[in-house]
Amino acid sequence: MDSPLSRQAIGMAVRGEDLVLVHASVRGAQIDWSLDRVPGLFREGDAPSVKIPERFRNPRATRVLVWPVDRMLRRDLDAAGQTEDDLRAAVGANLPSFFPTPADTALLWDLHVADTADQRRVAWLGGVFASGLEATLARLSEAGLAPSRVVPSGMGCAALRFAAGSNAEAPDRMLEVTPSGWATHTYHGLSWTGCRAGSGAPAESLVREARENGWLVCRWDDRAQPEEASRAMTIEHVAMGGALLAAPAHPRGATSFNLLGRTKGKDWLRSAPLRWTAAAAALTISLVIFADARAHRAGIDAQRLDAVAATLGRDAERVERLRNANDGMQGVHDRLARLESSYTPRWRMLAAITEATPDSAWVQRIEMTDHDFVLDVESASVSEVLGALEGSPDLGNAQQAAGQQTIEGGAARFRVMGVFDFSRTDDAQGGS
């Protein structure tokens, strides 16, 4: 059972008819993870009768849906000298200039501001037609998993870099391959700075460039190439990044993007009758104001006093916001210091399990702490799985939990426990 003192965060990603779920329970600097898949949730027709684990229905949990960027409308903007709020206001007032769409088409959008490695301030503008998300959001809502945020996939991977605790822990480029297309992402420190994307399979030259330059490679179909094993990521990593975006330990500046928070509405003043109504209302207000000039002048002094009081109130609020921001940054620095000295990156743990697990085995569920792991596995050979895990230089003490279940085809469903031990790999790298 989740502790009432912990914060619950859930990341979600959709692959075909299946939903991938990652649950994060955050208490202080400790994050406990559990992963699950819900097969057939998005099957066409009536909502299927599927069982959702209760921990994912927790009303206290914040749920984030990660959406592939190759299925989004995208624009890159120069953000020099502008705040994020100013840019949002400018884009919202002129959205058709950025995304030319029919007036009656609903568009969900938001933007992300970041500083690049060459000291440029850029903004990434992303949008999705509401009709393209409606079916997914409706099915999630029916299952009791309605998200409060929808973010691009590259931003979730930036959250994983934060969890790694070091700017140098992972490459600054990533190739992402989804069922619908591909994207290349760039990162600066712990921040996602943008991407380029396309539909269909990536060109062989792009795959070769990623391999030769040591990029991270995220394949949503879980089929990492042998040469990508040490830097491979899967759809579980994508969902995990979504959970980290909802976790309170993530830096504030990277968590504002939300497709559910911005919409393109109709410009009602384009309607001629409404323009006449607005003009008549303005004329009526003007007549009321000037009907008694002396009363108007007397009210000016009161308005000035109100303005001074409001200014003082805003100054106090600004000081409070700065104090809270400073406290938040101090907390982030303290956490980074702890991570640098003791934390093992989650992507490294998942990579160790992925690399060690035989191709003939299917890992249904993973639970991890900083020191040990529990796997629910389907395989025709228990001994093969245990031997493969025990033979990994980064894993140890692999053993089967009591009991197993024989399933159709002669395979077995069983649980394996073990511990992480990266000391041998680290010692070997240190001695080389």
Tab-separated table of C-alpha atoms in Angstrom:
chain	number	residue	atom	x	y	z
A	1	MET	CA	0.000	0.000	0.000
A	2	ASP	CA	1.260	3.495	-0.859
A	3	SER	CA	2.284	5.585	2.118
A	4	PRO	CA	0.116	8.687	2.711
A	5	LEU	CA	3.387	10.622	2.972
A	6	SER	CA	4.473	9.671	-0.553
A	7	ARG	CA	3.594	11.343	-3.846
A	8	GLN	CA	2.177	9.175	-6.623
A	9	ALA	CA	2.975	9.773	-10.307
A	10	ILE	CA	1.938	7.695	-13.318
A	11	GLY	CA	3.387	7.815	-16.825
A	12	MET	CA	1.463	6.372	-19.776
A	13	ALA	CA	2.320	5.608	-23.406
A	14	VAL	CA	0.215	3.987	-26.134
A	15	ARG	CA	1.571	1.367	-28.546
A	16	GLY	CA	-1.005	0.012	-30.959
A	17	GLU	CA	-3.871	-1.475	-28.940
A	18	ASP	CA	-1.842	-1.674	-25.710
A	19	LEU	CA	-1.236	0.794	-22.883
A	20	VAL	CA	2.110	0.907	-21.065
A	21	LEU	CA	1.917	2.127	-17.458
A	22	VAL	CA	4.693	3.166	-15.077
A	23	HIS	CA	3.902	3.944	-11.434
A	24	ALA	CA	6.322	6.040	-9.353
A	25	SER	CA	5.940	6.407	-5.604
A	26	VAL	CA	8.111	9.318	-4.457
A	27	ARG	CA	9.080	9.890	-0.858
A	28	GLY	CA	11.927	12.298	-0.264
A	29	ALA	CA	14.773	11.345	-2.608
A	30	GLN	CA	13.552	7.732	-2.938
A	31	ILE	CA	11.478	6.598	-5.941
A	32	ASP	CA	9.905	3.130	-6.069
A	33	TRP	CA	8.882	1.931	-9.524
A	34	SER	CA	6.464	-0.603	-10.946
A	35	LEU	CA	5.637	-1.273	-14.605
A	36	ASP	CA	2.647	-2.892	-16.268
A	37	ARG	CA	0.947	-3.277	-19.645
A	38	VAL	CA	-2.775	-3.346	-20.392
A	39	PRO	CA	-3.201	-5.311	-23.637
A	40	GLY	CA	-6.115	-4.510	-25.934
A	41	LEU	CA	-7.292	-1.368	-24.129
A	42	PHE	CA	-7.462	0.564	-27.419
A	43	ARG	CA	-8.994	-2.226	-29.492
A	44	GLU	CA	-11.593	-0.853	-31.906
A	45	GLY	CA	-15.240	-1.137	-30.904
A	46	ASP	CA	-16.728	-1.003	-27.432
A	47	ALA	CA	-14.358	-0.549	-24.501
A	48	PRO	CA	-12.870	-3.975	-23.661
A	49	SER	CA	-13.261	-5.511	-20.227
A	50	VAL	CA	-9.717	-5.202	-18.893
A	51	LYS	CA	-8.393	-5.206	-15.362
A	52	ILE	CA	-6.422	-2.114	-14.341
A	53	PRO	CA	-4.208	-2.570	-11.239
A	54	GLU	CA	-5.550	-0.462	-8.382
A	55	ARG	CA	-2.293	1.455	-7.874
A	56	PHE	CA	-2.817	3.077	-11.287
A	57	ARG	CA	-6.338	4.212	-10.309
A	58	ASN	CA	-5.060	6.021	-7.204
A	59	PRO	CA	-6.987	9.337	-7.062
A	60	ARG	CA	-3.929	11.008	-5.466
A	61	ALA	CA	-1.728	10.158	-8.445
A	62	THR	CA	-0.855	12.623	-11.195
A	63	ARG	CA	-1.116	10.944	-14.612
A	64	VAL	CA	0.903	12.092	-17.640
A	65	LEU	CA	0.305	10.758	-21.174
A	66	VAL	CA	3.412	10.827	-23.392
A	67	TRP	CA	2.617	11.442	-27.077
A	68	PRO	CA	5.066	10.735	-29.964
A	69	VAL	CA	6.343	13.962	-31.519
A	70	ASP	CA	6.122	12.553	-35.054
A	71	ARG	CA	2.304	12.697	-34.642
A	72	MET	CA	2.370	16.388	-33.659
A	73	LEU	CA	2.423	19.683	-35.560
A	74	ARG	CA	5.746	21.394	-34.845
A	75	ARG	CA	7.351	24.832	-35.132
A	76	ASP	CA	10.696	26.204	-33.915
A	77	LEU	CA	10.784	29.841	-32.736
A	78	ASP	CA	13.485	32.304	-31.700
A	79	ALA	CA	12.756	33.182	-28.049
A	80	ALA	CA	15.554	35.702	-27.480
A	81	GLY	CA	14.535	38.363	-24.944
A	82	GLN	CA	11.050	36.944	-24.392
A	83	THR	CA	9.503	35.148	-21.449
A	84	GLU	CA	7.530	31.946	-21.804
A	85	ASP	CA	4.296	33.727	-20.819
A	86	ASP	CA	4.881	36.493	-23.389
A	87	LEU	CA	5.435	33.903	-26.110
A	88	ARG	CA	2.280	32.005	-25.144
A	89	ALA	CA	0.247	35.201	-25.325
A	90	ALA	CA	1.720	36.095	-28.733
A	91	VAL	CA	1.172	32.614	-30.159
A	92	GLY	CA	-2.357	32.396	-28.762
A	93	ALA	CA	-3.287	35.699	-30.404
A	94	ASN	CA	-1.876	34.658	-33.798
A	95	LEU	CA	-2.173	30.868	-33.804
A	96	PRO	CA	-3.338	30.589	-37.463
A	97	SER	CA	-0.014	32.170	-38.487
A	98	PHE	CA	1.845	29.242	-36.940
A	99	PHE	CA	-0.615	26.406	-37.665
A	100	PRO	CA	-2.915	27.324	-40.595
A	101	THR	CA	-6.067	25.299	-39.900
A	102	PRO	CA	-9.802	25.708	-40.607
A	103	ALA	CA	-11.537	28.103	-38.200
A	104	ASP	CA	-13.809	25.370	-36.832
A	105	THR	CA	-10.959	22.910	-36.143
A	106	ALA	CA	-10.006	22.533	-32.478
A	107	LEU	CA	-6.260	22.463	-31.885
A	108	LEU	CA	-4.497	21.560	-28.625
A	109	TRP	CA	-1.149	23.318	-28.307
A	110	ASP	CA	1.585	24.559	-25.984
A	111	LEU	CA	5.218	25.656	-26.167
A	112	HIS	CA	8.503	24.820	-24.453
A	113	VAL	CA	11.382	27.300	-23.987
A	114	ALA	CA	14.992	26.137	-23.553
A	115	ASP	CA	18.597	27.361	-23.817
A	116	THR	CA	20.741	25.501	-26.361
A	117	ALA	CA	24.394	24.509	-26.112
A	118	ASP	CA	25.395	27.502	-28.285
A	119	GLN	CA	23.705	29.946	-25.854
A	120	ARG	CA	20.581	30.549	-27.958
A	121	ARG	CA	17.145	30.776	-26.366
A	122	VAL	CA	14.646	28.845	-28.461
A	123	ALA	CA	10.995	27.882	-28.209
A	124	TRP	CA	9.437	24.665	-29.503
A	125	LEU	CA	5.752	24.948	-30.413
A	126	GLY	CA	3.740	21.731	-30.613
A	127	GLY	CA	0.114	21.045	-31.445
A	128	VAL	CA	-2.305	18.163	-31.957
A	129	PHE	CA	-5.746	18.218	-33.550
A	130	ALA	CA	-8.256	17.519	-30.800
A	131	SER	CA	-9.875	14.883	-33.017
A	132	GLY	CA	-6.580	12.966	-33.032
A	133	LEU	CA	-6.587	12.651	-29.244
A	134	GLU	CA	-10.294	12.310	-28.495
A	135	ALA	CA	-10.523	8.530	-28.848
A	136	THR	CA	-7.412	7.922	-26.727
A	137	LEU	CA	-8.490	10.315	-23.967
A	138	ALA	CA	-12.020	8.885	-23.952
A	139	ARG	CA	-10.794	5.290	-23.590
A	140	LEU	CA	-8.391	6.300	-20.791
A	141	SER	CA	-11.196	8.144	-19.002
A	142	GLU	CA	-13.481	5.096	-19.259
A	143	ALA	CA	-10.714	3.015	-17.668
A	144	GLY	CA	-10.314	5.491	-14.783
A	145	LEU	CA	-6.934	6.682	-16.099
A	146	ALA	CA	-7.751	10.174	-17.394
A	147	PRO	CA	-4.466	12.140	-17.716
A	148	SER	CA	-4.016	15.648	-16.373
A	149	ARG	CA	-1.206	16.367	-18.846
A	150	VAL	CA	-0.132	15.359	-22.350
A	151	VAL	CA	3.533	15.961	-23.241
A	152	PRO	CA	5.835	15.171	-26.210
A	153	SER	CA	7.974	12.051	-25.925
A	154	GLY	CA	11.296	13.902	-26.111
A	155	MET	CA	10.439	15.847	-22.955
A	156	GLY	CA	9.926	12.612	-21.009
A	157	CYS	CA	13.422	11.466	-21.966
A	158	ALA	CA	14.781	14.772	-20.634
A	159	ALA	CA	13.236	13.837	-17.292
A	160	LEU	CA	15.149	10.540	-17.396
A	161	ARG	CA	18.368	12.531	-17.857
A	162	PHE	CA	17.491	14.453	-14.699
A	163	ALA	CA	16.996	11.168	-12.839
A	164	ALA	CA	20.456	10.080	-14.012
A	165	GLY	CA	21.867	12.910	-11.916
A	166	SER	CA	24.601	14.024	-14.308
A	167	ASN	CA	24.760	16.001	-17.548
A	168	ALA	CA	27.449	13.655	-18.836
A	169	GLU	CA	25.567	10.477	-17.928
A	170	ALA	CA	23.856	10.149	-21.318
A	171	PRO	CA	24.509	11.381	-24.889
A	172	ASP	CA	23.064	14.726	-25.990
A	173	ARG	CA	21.254	13.219	-29.007
A	174	MET	CA	18.605	10.524	-29.297
A	175	LEU	CA	16.967	8.689	-32.190
A	176	GLU	CA	13.364	7.715	-31.462
A	177	VAL	CA	11.500	5.161	-33.605
A	178	THR	CA	7.734	4.803	-33.073
A	179	PRO	CA	5.090	2.719	-34.894
A	180	SER	CA	4.127	5.822	-36.899
A	181	GLY	CA	7.470	7.513	-37.589
A	182	TRP	CA	10.793	8.720	-36.187
A	183	ALA	CA	12.356	11.728	-34.450
A	184	THR	CA	15.821	12.952	-33.492
A	185	HIS	CA	15.998	14.842	-30.198
A	186	THR	CA	18.663	17.218	-28.880
A	187	TYR	CA	19.454	17.898	-25.224
A	188	HIS	CA	21.507	20.465	-23.368
A	189	GLY	CA	22.269	19.458	-19.803
A	190	LEU	CA	18.984	18.302	-18.294
A	191	SER	CA	16.802	20.151	-20.804
A	192	TRP	CA	15.161	19.048	-24.056
A	193	THR	CA	15.936	21.677	-26.705
A	194	GLY	CA	13.890	20.403	-29.644
A	195	CYS	CA	13.651	17.816	-32.396
A	196	ARG	CA	13.033	17.053	-36.034
A	197	ALA	CA	10.707	14.256	-37.058
A	198	GLY	CA	9.154	12.401	-39.964
A	199	SER	CA	6.750	9.612	-40.791
A	200	GLY	CA	7.607	6.028	-41.693
A	201	ALA	CA	10.888	4.259	-40.946
A	202	PRO	CA	14.062	6.349	-40.446
A	203	ALA	CA	16.573	6.421	-43.287
A	204	GLU	CA	19.446	3.956	-43.011
A	205	SER	CA	21.888	6.890	-43.090
A	206	LEU	CA	20.217	8.336	-39.981
A	207	VAL	CA	20.387	4.999	-38.151
A	208	ARG	CA	24.063	4.719	-39.101
A	209	GLU	CA	24.748	8.272	-37.870
A	210	ALA	CA	23.116	7.451	-34.527
A	211	ARG	CA	25.190	4.271	-34.209
A	212	GLU	CA	28.508	5.880	-35.168
A	213	ASN	CA	28.018	8.862	-32.828
A	214	GLY	CA	26.776	6.885	-29.823
A	215	TRP	CA	23.293	8.399	-29.620
A	216	LEU	CA	20.638	6.963	-27.364
A	217	VAL	CA	18.163	4.917	-29.415
A	218	CYS	CA	14.562	4.575	-28.241
A	219	ARG	CA	12.473	1.992	-30.106
A	220	TRP	CA	8.823	1.798	-29.064
A	221	ASP	CA	8.578	-1.776	-30.398
A	222	ASP	CA	11.192	-3.022	-27.846
A	223	ARG	CA	13.388	-4.427	-30.627
A	224	ALA	CA	16.811	-2.951	-29.977
A	225	GLN	CA	19.568	-3.829	-32.425
A	226	PRO	CA	22.537	-5.756	-30.921
A	227	GLU	CA	24.891	-2.814	-31.438
A	228	GLU	CA	22.429	-0.529	-29.575
A	229	ALA	CA	22.146	-2.653	-26.415
A	230	SER	CA	24.227	-0.425	-24.133
A	231	ARG	CA	22.282	2.723	-25.083
A	232	ALA	CA	18.880	1.284	-25.929
A	233	MET	CA	15.626	2.645	-24.556
A	234	THR	CA	12.095	1.268	-24.885
A	235	ILE	CA	8.513	2.440	-24.539
A	236	GLU	CA	8.817	1.682	-20.803
A	237	HIS	CA	11.515	4.384	-20.600
A	238	VAL	CA	9.166	6.775	-22.413
A	239	ALA	CA	6.384	6.134	-19.883
A	240	MET	CA	8.882	6.359	-17.023
A	241	GLY	CA	9.891	9.818	-18.278
A	242	GLY	CA	6.239	10.839	-18.153
A	243	ALA	CA	6.007	9.716	-14.530
A	244	LEU	CA	9.156	11.690	-13.694
A	245	LEU	CA	7.614	14.843	-15.200
A	246	ALA	CA	4.807	14.503	-12.654
A	247	ALA	CA	7.180	13.705	-9.772
A	248	PRO	CA	7.871	16.597	-7.350
A	249	ALA	CA	11.632	16.006	-7.593
A	250	HIS	CA	11.720	17.190	-11.207
A	251	PRO	CA	12.907	20.803	-11.746
A	252	ARG	CA	10.020	23.246	-12.075
A	253	GLY	CA	11.151	24.898	-15.265
A	254	ALA	CA	10.805	21.714	-17.334
A	255	THR	CA	7.282	20.776	-16.288
A	256	SER	CA	5.026	23.486	-17.737
A	257	PHE	CA	4.255	21.982	-21.171
A	258	ASN	CA	0.735	20.554	-21.352
A	259	LEU	CA	-1.318	20.013	-24.500
A	260	LEU	CA	-4.457	19.872	-22.367
A	261	GLY	CA	-3.814	23.389	-21.052
A	262	ARG	CA	-3.959	25.382	-24.334
A	263	THR	CA	-6.695	25.339	-26.969
A	264	LYS	CA	-7.390	27.314	-30.097
A	265	GLY	CA	-10.868	28.826	-29.786
A	266	LYS	CA	-13.029	30.754	-32.220
A	267	ASP	CA	-12.581	34.506	-32.683
A	268	TRP	CA	-16.138	35.610	-31.904
A	269	LEU	CA	-15.467	39.233	-32.928
A	270	ARG	CA	-15.196	38.059	-36.534
A	271	SER	CA	-19.001	37.808	-36.467
A	272	ALA	CA	-20.614	41.044	-37.787
A	273	PRO	CA	-23.628	41.024	-35.361
A	274	LEU	CA	-21.319	40.558	-32.394
A	275	ARG	CA	-19.069	43.398	-33.565
A	276	TRP	CA	-22.099	45.725	-33.613
A	277	THR	CA	-23.137	44.496	-30.162
A	278	ALA	CA	-19.647	45.167	-28.800
A	279	ALA	CA	-19.603	48.659	-30.334
A	280	ALA	CA	-23.022	49.498	-28.839
A	281	ALA	CA	-21.897	48.291	-25.421
A	282	ALA	CA	-18.761	50.449	-25.627
A	283	LEU	CA	-20.848	53.522	-26.538
A	284	THR	CA	-23.227	52.933	-23.621
A	285	ILE	CA	-20.343	52.634	-21.181
A	286	SER	CA	-18.823	55.886	-22.485
A	287	LEU	CA	-22.103	57.783	-21.971
A	288	VAL	CA	-22.368	56.513	-18.400
A	289	ILE	CA	-18.795	57.568	-17.617
A	290	PHE	CA	-19.148	61.104	-18.957
A	291	ALA	CA	-22.673	61.730	-17.589
A	292	ASP	CA	-21.218	63.089	-14.387
A	293	ALA	CA	-17.688	64.411	-14.914
A	294	ARG	CA	-17.279	65.531	-11.300
A	295	ALA	CA	-18.071	62.060	-9.962
A	296	HIS	CA	-15.619	60.619	-12.442
A	297	ARG	CA	-12.814	62.945	-11.306
A	298	ALA	CA	-13.557	62.137	-7.669
A	299	GLY	CA	-13.210	58.459	-8.434
A	300	ILE	CA	-9.764	58.935	-9.972
A	301	ASP	CA	-8.160	59.507	-6.567
A	302	ALA	CA	-9.702	56.313	-5.223
A	303	GLN	CA	-8.468	54.427	-8.274
A	304	ARG	CA	-4.949	55.741	-7.751
A	305	LEU	CA	-4.985	54.552	-4.153
A	306	ASP	CA	-6.241	51.157	-5.300
A	307	ALA	CA	-3.464	51.004	-7.896
A	308	VAL	CA	-0.791	51.743	-5.272
A	309	ALA	CA	-2.230	49.068	-2.983
A	310	ALA	CA	-2.344	46.579	-5.853
A	311	THR	CA	1.284	47.362	-6.740
A	312	LEU	CA	2.394	46.722	-3.173
A	313	GLY	CA	0.452	43.471	-3.173
A	314	ARG	CA	2.091	42.359	-6.427
A	315	ASP	CA	5.533	43.227	-5.053
A	316	ALA	CA	4.863	41.076	-1.999
A	317	GLU	CA	3.660	38.220	-4.199
A	318	ARG	CA	6.739	38.572	-6.413
A	319	VAL	CA	9.046	38.364	-3.383
A	320	GLU	CA	7.191	35.262	-2.193
A	321	ARG	CA	7.492	33.634	-5.634
A	322	LEU	CA	11.218	34.383	-5.739
A	323	ARG	CA	11.650	32.935	-2.254
A	324	ASN	CA	9.782	29.774	-3.260
A	325	ALA	CA	11.807	29.513	-6.468
A	326	ASN	CA	15.044	29.857	-4.510
A	327	ASP	CA	13.931	27.146	-2.079
A	328	GLY	CA	13.046	24.908	-5.006
A	329	MET	CA	16.412	25.438	-6.698
A	330	GLN	CA	18.222	24.735	-3.447
A	331	GLY	CA	16.288	21.490	-3.148
A	332	VAL	CA	17.251	20.551	-6.704
A	333	HIS	CA	20.943	21.271	-6.049
A	334	ASP	CA	20.848	19.193	-2.870
A	335	ARG	CA	19.229	16.333	-4.747
A	336	LEU	CA	21.770	16.534	-7.567
A	337	ALA	CA	24.588	16.379	-5.017
A	338	ARG	CA	23.085	13.245	-3.482
A	339	LEU	CA	22.523	11.663	-6.882
A	340	GLU	CA	26.093	12.328	-8.022
A	341	SER	CA	27.474	10.504	-4.985
A	342	SER	CA	25.129	7.534	-4.698
A	343	TYR	CA	22.494	7.222	-7.406
A	344	THR	CA	22.526	4.607	-10.179
A	345	PRO	CA	20.670	5.786	-13.302
A	346	ARG	CA	17.353	4.007	-13.877
A	347	TRP	CA	18.086	3.649	-17.558
A	348	ARG	CA	21.275	1.760	-16.682
A	349	MET	CA	19.302	-0.630	-14.442
A	350	LEU	CA	16.709	-1.268	-17.168
A	351	ALA	CA	19.466	-1.700	-19.750
A	352	ALA	CA	21.152	-4.343	-17.554
A	353	ILE	CA	17.895	-6.310	-17.226
A	354	THR	CA	17.075	-5.942	-20.934
A	355	GLU	CA	20.546	-7.044	-22.024
A	356	ALA	CA	20.599	-10.069	-19.711
A	357	THR	CA	17.078	-11.399	-20.379
A	358	PRO	CA	17.025	-14.159	-23.074
A	359	ASP	CA	15.171	-13.414	-26.308
A	360	SER	CA	12.842	-16.360	-25.636
A	361	ALA	CA	11.569	-14.811	-22.383
A	362	TRP	CA	8.858	-12.171	-22.031
A	363	VAL	CA	9.126	-9.852	-19.038
A	364	GLN	CA	5.571	-8.885	-18.106
A	365	ARG	CA	6.322	-6.682	-15.126
A	366	ILE	CA	9.310	-5.045	-13.425
A	367	GLU	CA	9.658	-3.648	-9.928
A	368	MET	CA	12.912	-1.899	-8.972
A	369	THR	CA	14.511	-0.136	-6.064
A	370	ASP	CA	18.024	1.305	-5.914
A	371	HIS	CA	19.373	-2.139	-4.952
A	372	ASP	CA	17.147	-5.003	-6.135
A	373	PHE	CA	14.525	-6.019	-8.687
A	374	VAL	CA	11.559	-8.348	-9.123
A	375	LEU	CA	10.527	-9.676	-12.569
A	376	ASP	CA	7.336	-11.471	-13.650
A	377	VAL	CA	8.476	-13.617	-16.595
A	378	GLU	CA	6.964	-15.981	-19.157
A	379	SER	CA	9.417	-18.513	-20.630
A	380	ALA	CA	9.714	-22.134	-21.636
A	381	SER	CA	12.836	-22.545	-19.463
A	382	VAL	CA	13.161	-21.236	-15.913
A	383	SER	CA	16.787	-22.334	-15.710
A	384	GLU	CA	17.695	-20.467	-18.902
A	385	VAL	CA	16.317	-17.207	-17.504
A	386	LEU	CA	18.002	-17.655	-14.108
A	387	GLY	CA	21.304	-18.584	-15.750
A	388	ALA	CA	21.201	-15.588	-18.074
A	389	LEU	CA	20.466	-13.147	-15.242
A	390	GLU	CA	23.097	-14.693	-12.973
A	391	GLY	CA	25.631	-14.508	-15.807
A	392	SER	CA	25.213	-10.756	-16.186
A	393	PRO	CA	28.132	-8.713	-14.792
A	394	ASP	CA	25.648	-6.155	-13.451
A	395	LEU	CA	23.152	-8.518	-11.769
A	396	GLY	CA	23.451	-11.067	-9.008
A	397	ASN	CA	21.706	-13.456	-6.621
A	398	ALA	CA	19.033	-14.280	-9.237
A	399	GLN	CA	16.556	-16.794	-7.818
A	400	GLN	CA	13.022	-17.942	-8.460
A	401	ALA	CA	10.306	-17.016	-5.996
A	402	ALA	CA	8.130	-19.833	-4.696
A	403	GLY	CA	5.661	-21.278	-7.173
A	404	GLN	CA	5.102	-21.042	-10.912
A	405	GLN	CA	2.161	-21.368	-13.303
A	406	THR	CA	2.117	-23.476	-16.448
A	407	ILE	CA	0.355	-21.711	-19.300
A	408	GLU	CA	-0.807	-22.635	-22.791
A	409	GLY	CA	1.967	-23.984	-25.033
A	410	GLY	CA	3.985	-25.482	-22.182
A	411	ALA	CA	5.608	-22.218	-21.100
A	412	ALA	CA	5.729	-21.170	-17.464
A	413	ARG	CA	4.867	-17.925	-15.730
A	414	PHE	CA	7.098	-17.307	-12.713
A	415	ARG	CA	8.699	-14.585	-10.596
A	416	VAL	CA	12.450	-13.898	-10.354
A	417	MET	CA	14.215	-11.807	-7.710
A	418	GLY	CA	17.748	-10.457	-7.780
A	419	VAL	CA	20.044	-7.561	-6.920
A	420	PHE	CA	21.956	-4.957	-8.903
A	421	ASP	CA	25.749	-5.049	-8.635
A	422	PHE	CA	27.564	-2.651	-10.946
A	423	SER	CA	30.826	-2.810	-8.996
A	424	ARG	CA	32.400	-5.364	-11.345
A	425	THR	CA	31.643	-3.323	-14.453
A	426	ASP	CA	32.777	-0.083	-12.774
A	427	ASP	CA	36.006	-1.724	-11.542
A	428	ALA	CA	36.713	-3.103	-15.012
A	429	GLN	CA	36.178	0.313	-16.613
A	430	GLY	CA	38.303	1.997	-13.972
A	431	GLY	CA	41.174	-0.408	-14.547
A	432	SER	CA	41.098	-0.139	-18.337
